[in-house]
Coordinates of C-alpha atoms in Angstrom, one line a residue:
M1 CA 136.2 -83.8 7.7
I2 CA 137.2 -86.7 5.5
W3 CA 139.3 -86.0 2.3
G4 CA 139.2 -88.9 -0.2
C5 CA 139.3 -92.7 -0.2
G6 CA 135.7 -94.2 -0.3
K7 CA 134.1 -91.5 1.7
T8 CA 130.5 -92.4 0.9
V9 CA 130.7 -96.0 2.2
I10 CA 132.8 -94.9 5.2
T11 CA 130.2 -92.3 6.1
L12 CA 127.2 -94.6 5.7
T13 CA 129.0 -97.3 7.8
A14 CA 129.5 -94.7 10.5
I15 CA 125.8 -93.6 10.4
N16 CA 124.7 -97.3 10.6
D17 CA 126.9 -97.9 13.6
L18 CA 126.0 -94.7 15.4
K19 CA 122.3 -95.3 14.9
Y20 CA 121.8 -99.1 15.4
N21 CA 124.8 -100.0 17.6
R22 CA 125.5 -97.0 19.7
F23 CA 122.1 -95.3 19.6
Q24 CA 123.6 -91.9 19.3
I25 CA 121.8 -90.4 16.4
N26 CA 118.2 -90.5 15.1
K27 CA 117.8 -88.9 11.7
A28 CA 120.6 -88.0 9.3
L29 CA 120.6 -85.6 6.4
V30 CA 123.1 -85.7 3.4
I31 CA 123.6 -82.6 1.4
A32 CA 125.3 -83.3 -2.0
P33 CA 125.7 -82.1 -5.6
K34 CA 122.5 -82.9 -7.5
T35 CA 123.9 -85.7 -9.7
V36 CA 125.7 -87.3 -6.6
A37 CA 122.5 -87.1 -4.6
E38 CA 120.5 -88.8 -7.4
D39 CA 123.0 -91.6 -7.9
T40 CA 125.9 -92.2 -5.5
W41 CA 124.2 -91.8 -2.1
T42 CA 120.9 -93.5 -3.1
R43 CA 122.7 -96.6 -4.6
E44 CA 125.8 -97.0 -2.4
Q45 CA 124.2 -99.0 0.4
D46 CA 123.0 -101.6 -2.1
K47 CA 126.6 -102.5 -2.9
W48 CA 127.5 -103.5 0.7
E49 CA 126.0 -106.3 2.7
H50 CA 126.4 -104.5 6.1
L51 CA 124.3 -101.5 4.8
K52 CA 121.4 -103.4 3.3
L53 CA 119.0 -102.5 6.0
L54 CA 119.9 -98.8 6.0
R55 CA 116.9 -96.8 4.6
V56 CA 118.1 -94.0 2.3
I57 CA 115.5 -91.6 0.8
P58 CA 116.3 -89.0 -1.9
V59 CA 114.6 -85.6 -1.3
L60 CA 114.7 -84.5 -4.9
G61 CA 112.4 -83.3 -7.7
S62 CA 109.2 -81.2 -7.4
L63 CA 108.0 -79.6 -4.3
S64 CA 105.3 -82.3 -3.7
K65 CA 107.9 -85.1 -4.2
R66 CA 110.3 -83.5 -1.7
I67 CA 107.6 -83.0 0.9
K68 CA 106.4 -86.6 0.4
A69 CA 110.0 -87.9 0.8
L70 CA 110.5 -85.9 4.0
N71 CA 107.4 -87.6 5.4
T72 CA 108.5 -91.1 4.5
P73 CA 110.3 -93.0 7.4
A74 CA 114.0 -93.4 6.7
D75 CA 117.4 -93.3 8.4
V76 CA 119.1 -91.0 5.9
Y77 CA 117.6 -88.3 3.7
V78 CA 119.6 -87.0 0.7
I79 CA 119.0 -83.5 -0.7
N80 CA 120.9 -81.5 -3.3
R81 CA 122.7 -78.4 -2.1
E82 CA 120.5 -76.0 -4.1
N83 CA 117.6 -76.9 -1.9
V84 CA 119.3 -76.3 1.4
Q85 CA 117.7 -72.9 1.9
W86 CA 114.3 -74.3 1.0
L87 CA 114.7 -77.1 3.6
V88 CA 115.7 -74.7 6.3
D89 CA 112.7 -72.5 5.5
Y90 CA 110.5 -75.5 5.4
Y91 CA 111.3 -76.7 9.0
K92 CA 112.5 -73.4 10.6
N93 CA 113.0 -74.0 14.3
D94 CA 111.5 -77.5 14.1
W95 CA 114.7 -78.8 12.4
P96 CA 114.6 -82.7 12.7
F97 CA 118.1 -83.8 11.6
D98 CA 120.5 -84.3 14.5
T99 CA 123.2 -85.4 12.1
V100 CA 124.2 -83.7 8.8
I101 CA 126.7 -84.9 6.3
I102 CA 127.9 -82.3 3.7
D103 CA 129.3 -84.1 0.6
E104 CA 131.8 -81.8 -1.1
L105 CA 132.1 -79.4 1.8
S106 CA 134.1 -77.0 -0.3
S107 CA 130.9 -76.0 -2.1
F108 CA 130.1 -74.2 1.2
K109 CA 133.4 -72.2 1.1
N110 CA 131.7 -68.9 0.2
H111 CA 130.5 -67.3 3.5
N112 CA 128.2 -65.0 1.5
S113 CA 126.3 -67.8 -0.2
K114 CA 122.7 -68.5 0.6
R115 CA 123.4 -72.2 1.3
F116 CA 126.0 -71.3 3.9
K117 CA 123.8 -68.7 5.6
A118 CA 120.9 -71.1 5.7
L119 CA 122.8 -73.9 7.2
K120 CA 124.5 -71.5 9.7
C121 CA 121.1 -70.6 11.0
V122 CA 120.2 -74.2 12.0
R123 CA 123.8 -75.2 12.9
P124 CA 123.1 -75.0 16.7
L125 CA 120.3 -77.6 16.3
I126 CA 122.7 -80.1 14.7
K127 CA 124.5 -82.5 17.2
K128 CA 126.9 -84.2 14.7
I129 CA 128.1 -82.8 11.4
I130 CA 130.6 -84.3 8.9
G131 CA 132.2 -82.6 5.9
L132 CA 133.5 -84.6 3.0
T133 CA 135.7 -83.2 0.2
G134 CA 138.7 -84.0 -1.9
T135 CA 139.6 -80.3 -2.4
P136 CA 139.2 -78.5 0.9
A137 CA 141.1 -75.4 -0.1
P138 CA 141.0 -75.0 -3.9
N139 CA 141.8 -71.3 -3.9
G140 CA 144.1 -71.4 -0.8
Y141 CA 143.6 -71.4 3.0
I142 CA 141.2 -68.4 2.8
D143 CA 138.5 -70.9 1.7
L144 CA 138.6 -72.9 5.0
W145 CA 136.9 -70.5 7.3
A146 CA 133.3 -71.1 6.2
Q147 CA 133.8 -74.8 6.0
I148 CA 135.3 -75.1 9.4
Y149 CA 132.7 -72.8 10.9
L150 CA 130.0 -75.2 9.9
L151 CA 131.9 -77.9 11.7
D152 CA 132.7 -76.1 15.0
Q153 CA 130.6 -72.9 14.9
G154 CA 133.8 -70.7 15.0
E155 CA 135.6 -72.4 17.8
R156 CA 138.9 -72.9 16.0
L157 CA 139.2 -70.2 13.3
G158 CA 137.0 -67.5 14.8
K159 CA 133.4 -66.4 14.7
S160 CA 133.8 -64.2 11.6
I161 CA 135.6 -64.2 8.3
T162 CA 136.8 -60.7 9.1
R163 CA 138.6 -61.9 12.3
Y164 CA 140.0 -64.9 10.4
R165 CA 141.5 -62.6 7.7
E166 CA 142.9 -60.3 10.3
D167 CA 144.5 -63.1 12.3
Y168 CA 146.0 -65.1 9.5
F169 CA 146.2 -63.1 6.2
L170 CA 147.5 -60.0 4.5
P171 CA 146.0 -58.2 1.5
D172 CA 147.5 -59.4 -1.8
K173 CA 146.0 -58.4 -5.2
R174 CA 144.0 -55.2 -4.9
N175 CA 143.2 -51.8 -6.4
A176 CA 142.4 -48.6 -4.6
M177 CA 138.9 -49.7 -3.6
Q178 CA 138.9 -53.5 -3.4
I179 CA 141.0 -56.4 -2.2
F180 CA 140.8 -59.3 -4.6
T181 CA 143.0 -61.9 -2.9
Y182 CA 144.7 -62.5 0.5
K183 CA 148.0 -64.3 1.2
P184 CA 148.9 -66.1 4.5
K185 CA 151.1 -64.3 7.0
D186 CA 154.3 -66.0 8.0
Q187 CA 153.6 -69.2 10.0
S188 CA 149.8 -68.9 9.4
V189 CA 149.5 -72.1 7.4
E190 CA 151.0 -74.2 10.1
A191 CA 148.9 -72.4 12.7
I192 CA 145.7 -73.1 10.8
K193 CA 146.6 -76.7 10.3
N194 CA 147.3 -77.1 14.0
K195 CA 144.0 -75.4 14.9
I196 CA 141.9 -77.8 12.8
S197 CA 144.0 -81.0 13.2
D198 CA 141.7 -82.5 15.9
I199 CA 138.6 -82.5 13.7
C200 CA 140.1 -83.2 10.2
I201 CA 141.5 -86.4 8.8
S202 CA 143.0 -86.9 5.4
L203 CA 142.8 -90.3 3.7
S204 CA 144.6 -90.7 0.4
A205 CA 143.6 -93.7 -1.7
K206 CA 147.2 -94.3 -2.8
D207 CA 148.2 -94.8 0.9
Y208 CA 145.7 -97.6 1.5
L209 CA 144.9 -99.1 -1.9
Q210 CA 146.8 -100.5 -4.9
M211 CA 146.0 -97.8 -7.4
P212 CA 146.7 -98.1 -11.1
E213 CA 149.0 -95.8 -13.0
K214 CA 147.8 -92.3 -14.1
I215 CA 149.3 -90.9 -17.3
I216 CA 148.9 -87.3 -18.4
D217 CA 148.9 -87.1 -22.2
T218 CA 148.9 -83.5 -23.4
K219 CA 148.5 -83.2 -27.1
Y220 CA 149.8 -79.9 -28.4
I221 CA 148.0 -78.8 -31.5
K222 CA 149.5 -76.3 -33.9
F223 CA 147.5 -73.7 -35.9
D224 CA 148.4 -73.3 -39.6
N225 CA 149.8 -69.8 -40.4
K226 CA 146.5 -68.4 -41.5
T227 CA 144.6 -69.5 -38.4
Q228 CA 147.4 -68.4 -36.1
K229 CA 147.3 -64.9 -37.7
Q230 CA 143.5 -64.9 -37.2
Y231 CA 143.9 -65.7 -33.5
E232 CA 146.6 -63.1 -33.0
D233 CA 144.4 -60.4 -34.7
F234 CA 141.4 -61.5 -32.6
E235 CA 143.5 -61.3 -29.4
K236 CA 144.9 -57.9 -30.4
E237 CA 141.5 -56.5 -31.2
M238 CA 140.2 -57.4 -27.8
F239 CA 143.3 -56.5 -25.8
M240 CA 143.8 -53.0 -27.4
Q241 CA 140.4 -51.9 -25.8
I242 CA 141.4 -52.8 -22.3
D243 CA 143.7 -51.2 -19.7
E244 CA 145.7 -54.0 -18.0
D245 CA 145.8 -52.1 -14.8
E246 CA 142.1 -51.8 -14.5
I247 CA 141.0 -55.3 -15.5
D248 CA 139.2 -57.2 -12.7
V249 CA 138.2 -60.9 -12.2
T250 CA 134.9 -60.5 -14.0
S251 CA 136.1 -58.8 -17.1
A252 CA 139.2 -61.1 -17.2
A253 CA 137.0 -64.2 -17.1
A254 CA 134.9 -62.9 -20.0
L255 CA 137.9 -62.0 -22.1
S256 CA 139.6 -65.3 -21.3
N257 CA 136.5 -67.2 -22.3
K258 CA 136.4 -65.5 -25.7
L259 CA 140.0 -66.6 -26.4
L260 CA 139.4 -70.1 -25.1
Q261 CA 136.4 -70.3 -27.4
F262 CA 138.6 -69.5 -30.3
C263 CA 141.1 -72.2 -29.3
N264 CA 138.3 -74.7 -29.2
G265 CA 137.1 -73.8 -32.7
A266 CA 134.1 -71.5 -32.4
V267 CA 133.2 -68.1 -31.0
Y268 CA 129.8 -66.9 -29.8
K269 CA 128.3 -63.8 -31.4
D270 CA 128.2 -61.3 -28.6
D271 CA 125.7 -62.6 -25.9
S272 CA 123.6 -64.7 -28.3
K273 CA 123.6 -68.5 -28.6
E274 CA 124.7 -68.2 -32.2
Y275 CA 128.4 -69.0 -32.9
V276 CA 130.9 -68.8 -35.7
E277 CA 133.2 -71.7 -36.4
V278 CA 136.7 -70.5 -36.9
H279 CA 138.7 -73.7 -37.2
S280 CA 138.5 -77.5 -36.8
K281 CA 141.9 -78.3 -35.4
K282 CA 140.6 -79.6 -32.0
I283 CA 137.8 -81.6 -33.7
E284 CA 140.4 -83.2 -35.9
A285 CA 142.7 -84.0 -33.0
F286 CA 139.7 -85.5 -31.1
L287 CA 138.8 -87.7 -34.0
E288 CA 142.4 -88.9 -34.3
L289 CA 142.3 -89.8 -30.6
I290 CA 139.1 -91.8 -31.0
E291 CA 140.9 -93.8 -33.7
A292 CA 144.0 -94.2 -31.6
V293 CA 142.3 -95.7 -28.5
Q294 CA 140.8 -98.4 -30.8
G295 CA 137.3 -98.7 -29.3
Q296 CA 138.1 -98.0 -25.7
P297 CA 135.4 -95.8 -24.1
L298 CA 136.1 -92.0 -23.6
L299 CA 134.9 -89.7 -20.9
V300 CA 135.0 -86.3 -22.7
F301 CA 134.8 -83.0 -20.8
Y302 CA 133.8 -80.0 -22.9
N303 CA 133.9 -76.3 -21.9
F304 CA 131.3 -74.5 -24.0
R305 CA 127.9 -75.4 -25.4
H306 CA 129.2 -75.1 -28.9
D307 CA 131.9 -77.6 -28.1
L308 CA 129.1 -80.1 -27.3
E309 CA 127.1 -79.4 -30.4
R310 CA 130.1 -79.7 -32.7
I311 CA 131.4 -82.9 -31.1
E312 CA 127.9 -84.4 -31.3
K313 CA 127.7 -83.6 -35.0
E314 CA 130.9 -85.6 -35.6
L315 CA 129.9 -88.6 -33.4
K316 CA 126.7 -88.9 -35.3
K317 CA 128.7 -89.2 -38.5
L318 CA 130.8 -92.0 -37.0
K319 CA 127.6 -93.7 -35.6
L320 CA 129.2 -94.2 -32.2
R321 CA 127.2 -94.9 -29.1
Y322 CA 127.4 -91.7 -27.1
G323 CA 125.5 -90.1 -24.2
I324 CA 125.4 -86.7 -22.5
L325 CA 125.7 -86.9 -18.7
K326 CA 122.4 -85.7 -17.2
D327 CA 121.2 -88.2 -14.7
S328 CA 121.7 -91.6 -13.1
Q329 CA 120.5 -93.4 -16.2
D330 CA 123.4 -92.0 -18.2
I331 CA 125.8 -93.0 -15.4
A332 CA 124.4 -96.6 -15.5
K333 CA 124.8 -96.8 -19.3
W334 CA 128.4 -95.7 -19.0
N335 CA 129.3 -98.0 -16.2
N336 CA 127.6 -100.9 -18.0
K337 CA 129.7 -100.2 -21.0
E338 CA 126.8 -99.4 -23.2
L339 CA 128.4 -96.1 -24.4
D340 CA 131.5 -95.5 -26.5
I341 CA 131.7 -91.9 -25.4
L342 CA 130.2 -90.0 -22.5
L343 CA 130.1 -86.2 -22.8
A344 CA 130.1 -84.1 -19.7
H345 CA 130.7 -80.6 -18.5
P346 CA 133.2 -80.7 -15.6
A347 CA 130.8 -78.8 -13.3
S348 CA 128.2 -81.5 -13.6
A349 CA 130.6 -84.4 -13.2
A350 CA 133.3 -83.1 -10.9
Y351 CA 132.0 -84.4 -7.5
G352 CA 131.3 -87.8 -6.1
L353 CA 130.2 -89.7 -9.2
N354 CA 131.5 -93.3 -9.6
L355 CA 132.4 -93.6 -13.3
Q356 CA 135.4 -95.9 -13.0
D357 CA 133.6 -99.0 -14.2
G358 CA 132.9 -97.5 -17.6
G359 CA 136.4 -96.8 -18.9
S360 CA 139.9 -95.4 -18.1
H361 CA 140.4 -92.6 -20.8
I362 CA 139.5 -89.0 -20.1
V363 CA 139.6 -86.3 -22.8
W364 CA 139.7 -82.6 -22.0
F365 CA 138.4 -81.0 -25.2
G366 CA 138.6 -77.6 -23.5
L367 CA 140.4 -76.7 -20.2
N368 CA 139.3 -74.0 -17.7
Y369 CA 141.1 -72.3 -14.9
S370 CA 139.5 -74.2 -12.0
L371 CA 142.0 -76.5 -10.6
E372 CA 139.3 -77.9 -8.3
L373 CA 137.1 -78.9 -11.2
Y374 CA 140.1 -80.4 -13.1
Q375 CA 141.2 -82.6 -10.2
Q376 CA 137.7 -83.6 -9.2
A377 CA 136.6 -84.5 -12.7
N378 CA 139.7 -86.6 -13.3
A379 CA 138.9 -88.4 -10.0
R380 CA 135.7 -89.8 -11.6
L381 CA 137.9 -92.4 -13.3
Y382 CA 141.1 -92.4 -11.2
R383 CA 139.5 -93.7 -8.0
Q384 CA 139.0 -96.7 -5.9
G385 CA 137.8 -99.6 -8.0
Q386 CA 139.6 -98.6 -11.2
K387 CA 141.5 -101.6 -12.5
N388 CA 143.3 -100.1 -15.6
T389 CA 145.8 -97.4 -16.2
V390 CA 144.0 -94.0 -16.4
F391 CA 144.9 -91.8 -19.4
I392 CA 144.1 -88.1 -19.2
H393 CA 144.3 -86.5 -22.7
N394 CA 144.5 -82.7 -22.7
L395 CA 143.8 -81.2 -26.1
V396 CA 145.7 -77.9 -26.2
I397 CA 146.3 -75.3 -28.9
D398 CA 150.0 -74.3 -28.7
E399 CA 151.1 -70.7 -28.4
C400 CA 147.6 -69.5 -27.5
R401 CA 145.4 -69.0 -24.4
D402 CA 145.2 -72.8 -23.9
I403 CA 148.8 -72.8 -22.8
D404 CA 148.2 -70.2 -20.1
V405 CA 145.5 -72.4 -18.6
L406 CA 147.5 -75.5 -18.8
N407 CA 150.5 -73.8 -17.1
A408 CA 148.2 -72.6 -14.3
L409 CA 146.8 -76.1 -13.7
E410 CA 150.2 -77.7 -13.8
N411 CA 151.6 -75.1 -11.3
K412 CA 148.5 -75.6 -9.1
N413 CA 147.8 -71.9 -9.1
N414 CA 144.9 -70.1 -7.6
N415 CA 142.5 -69.8 -10.6
Q416 CA 141.7 -66.1 -10.1
E417 CA 145.3 -65.1 -9.5
A418 CA 146.5 -67.0 -12.5
L419 CA 143.7 -65.6 -14.7
L420 CA 144.5 -62.0 -13.8
A421 CA 148.3 -62.3 -13.9
S422 CA 148.5 -64.0 -17.3
L423 CA 146.0 -61.7 -18.9
K424 CA 147.6 -58.5 -17.6
A425 CA 151.0 -59.7 -18.8
R426 CA 149.7 -60.6 -22.2
I427 CA 147.7 -57.4 -22.7
K428 CA 150.8 -55.3 -21.8
K429 CA 152.9 -57.3 -24.2
V430 CA 150.4 -57.0 -27.1
K431 CA 150.2 -53.2 -26.6
E432 CA 153.9 -52.8 -26.5
L433 CA 154.3 -54.7 -29.8
N434 CA 151.7 -52.4 -31.4
K435 CA 153.0 -49.0 -30.4

């Protein structure tokens, strides 16, 4: 398992050597996030002279295109992780890939996911397997079992998640019927590290490369008295209907999203796509930032669809060149400096994309509780090849839900733990004030 520091070219170099110099492998499969599969893995070998002869084929698109790609001679086949189950069903016991590379191995951390179960079925047919990730344990060491199982089939951390939990963890957050989180037993972290140390290596770019400075610029935005009162009333109305002792992760996420929507400036009507604008404070701060950077390109991460729609509306007024990250063409435009602003949802841009040539300013219009997405998305610009100081601008509404999210990210908290703890405390406080 390789964590960070040019992992794509390192892996392709290893494949090239293992196939053409050592004759140890025949056919390799890369499993990656869709945008990374479309762009990074299919373009990387063109950047390096020693990889020019390596044949890389994307297995993407419609069913007929995927089947045609699989029947085209190549050294490396690249597929998006959503199609792993399809690929396993397609080949069944005639699995042809003796080497598998999982880009962003942490996306296989859920032992109940279809992609994990599918790959687990063919794991005995794979001779060499490599996992790549910059965030191996985003929610703590409990996330490691499924990832390590795919590497060693249970040799180091056990054959089942149940045994892994029993050996290394204790129940933490729970109710009468369900355990929500686990915490490591004393000495467990060191024991786990020792168990996997022979198959894991961590490479940090700052230890091997001259990296530019990274500056976090959090802009605290104040509501006027009227809007602050509206927010407090909105929060109270939602909180008074909920028992803080009964709230679970699902209901907490839904409630938190409503409050974060308000912070960003608009709230959806129930489950519909229609929304009501409640203020323009973040839009105003965003426009001020555009003016302040004096023409430097901005990579902007939004949280909700209405964020995107409202930002687009303002950018059209300013007649700026902007794009929405959807495919490799958008990436090329950004890196070729054909865009003033690239808009992206962090889930679509968090893994593996090389965007460092297009700019060095990131704007978080709306934060979310996923530390993994936050770190990975920021790494799209703060990475090998970046020549300028990277600025990460967090737009945060003060004294509101935004602050809870920012604190959780700064404290590197487990996203579910932080979400539940902050909401429970806030619900209890609001109810006490309104008795």
